[in-house]
């Protein structure tokens, strides 16, 4: 949703299309860290932890990652000359008025999900119906030819995405059947008794799994395996949970699964290799923050301890 708006806007103002796709794909991963977060809910249920505390614990790491990615973007684009924008209040009000009906779409979709009016799946249907209404009867720029073309593109995209998710779920099932997570967990636990080193080893293993496995599948399969190891070392389960979710974010940026890379590639028709390469500096930034989270538990536990 955001990529289809932001990537063309960035390209129009002078950004490389592959870079715009990579930046959007990377920023999209922050959504699972800043609450509400479905992976945090799944971790809370799997690890029998407070979901409210998980949500509170994700706020500071999420903000740090957003700031880190912004700094990296500023560094990468420091010499790029882009088309200027008119930031005057008059232009803002004019744009807000022209786009009022379009702006209501994310308000309705996200508001409905967060207030419990409908599920994310139902929100997609509501979004389509709202878009049809606005495009056909308000702006009157949507034609039946456009609708037919959109249906064809959507069918191709949904089909290929379903194949990716299906293969990922099958791989996760294979890991479970052969008890690979338990074997790896015991091995990682035997390497070091230092909490920071252990967390980094776990983070690296989750990172490797992110190449081929779906986020929710990893949480369900791996969280119960690593919790006994970290509990024995005095690591708070909430810290492990936040680290787990942040590591899952890297899975959105690592091919061949790389869901966010795949989506932005489809939006822009840029090769997967180009998007992945341009996303690599952002991936390194996230890893620096993963190290920080592993070494400084107070970054994670400050808000839960303060407010709950």
Phi, psi and omega in degrees: 000310181289319182299321182292341176267313190280321184297311176298324179295319178294317180298323180296332184260014170108358178282146172299136185296320179297321178293318178301320178295318180294317180296319180292319179298319181291313181296329181298334181289341181296338183302333180274356180258314177285126182293155358283145187225122180296316177301326178293323177296315180297319178296317180300319179289315182294321183261006180054050179243159180292121179291325177299317178294323177298316179298315180296321183292336183277349187293307182296311176302322179297317178295318179298319179294319178299316179294316180299316179294324178294319178296317178297319178298316179299320180293315183292329185250019186297332182254006182278129177263114182248162179294131183290157179246146176272108184264019182291154180297324180297314179295320180298313181296320179296315179294321179296320179292316181294325184259016186305310184293327177289321180297332180295337183300304178295330178297315180293315184294305183291319179299318179295323179291311185291330179271359176079016180289320176210166181278166176303323178294316177294328179298325178297319179294318178298318180299319179295314180297319179294319179297317178298316180298310182294316183292324184273322191246340180262296180276333178058035178252353181268124180251165179295333176293318176298319181297316179300316179297319180296320179297319180295313180297318181295319179298317179295318180293313182296322180296314181292323178294322179297321177297316179301312181295320180298315178296320179298316180295322178296320179295320178297321177296321178297317177302318181293316183298325182264010175056032181293318179301320180296319179295314180294319179300316178295323180293315180296322179293336181273347183285315186211151175253005176281126184302317182294314179298317180298316179297321179292323176295317177297317180300319181293322179293318177297321178301316179295319179296331181295343178294330189229353187241151177285149184302308183296324178296320178297318181297313183295319185279318191267329183303312179295339180283317186274337182301314179299325180294312183288326178298322180293336180264003179081016178276130182292135180302330179292320177298316177299320182297315179294317177300319180302312183292320178296320178294324176297329178301324180295335178295337177289345188244007184243113177291159011275343182285298174027070189305315181293321177298317182297318182294312181292329176298318180293324181292321189258346186063026175268147181297146181302321182298321181292317180296317181297320180294318181285340177275349185300316177301323177292323177297319177296322178298316179298322180292325175299321179285331174297317177298319180296319179295320180293324185273338185234083182300335181294336175299326181272318191270353185301305183293316177301320179290328184281322190254349185229000000 
